[in-house]
Amino acid sequence: MKPGLEKMIAGEMYHQTPELLEVRFKTRDLLYEYKS
């Protein structure tokens, strides 16, 4: 079974944990800054 981060990167379903949510939001913010 793949860990949650590997599933998230692969675009598969995963259980959201506080750590994965933090990674997801940080990635979103970095992409927003990059596109600005």
Coordinates of C-alpha atoms in Angstrom, one line a residue:
M1 CA 0.0 0.0 0.0
K2 CA 1.3 3.4 -0.9
P3 CA 1.8 6.1 1.7
G4 CA -0.6 9.1 1.5
L5 CA 2.0 11.5 -0.1
E6 CA 2.7 9.1 -2.9
K7 CA -1.0 8.7 -3.5
M8 CA -1.5 12.5 -3.5
I9 CA 1.3 13.0 -6.0
A10 CA 0.0 10.2 -8.3
G11 CA -3.5 11.8 -8.2
E12 CA -5.1 8.9 -6.4
M13 CA -7.5 9.0 -3.5
Y14 CA -5.9 9.4 -0.1
H15 CA -6.9 10.2 3.5
Q16 CA -6.2 13.8 4.4
T17 CA -4.0 14.2 7.3
P18 CA -2.8 17.5 8.8
E19 CA 0.7 16.9 7.3
L20 CA -0.7 16.2 3.8
L21 CA -3.0 19.2 4.0
E22 CA 0.0 21.4 4.9
V23 CA 1.9 20.1 1.8
R24 CA -1.1 20.6 -0.4
F25 CA -1.7 24.2 0.7
K26 CA 2.0 25.1 0.5
T27 CA 2.2 23.7 -3.0
R28 CA -0.9 25.7 -4.0
D29 CA 0.6 28.9 -2.6
L30 CA 3.9 28.4 -4.3
L31 CA 2.2 27.8 -7.7
Y32 CA 0.1 30.9 -7.2
E33 CA 3.3 33.0 -6.5
Y34 CA 5.0 31.4 -9.5
K35 CA 2.2 32.3 -11.8
S36 CA 1.9 35.9 -10.6

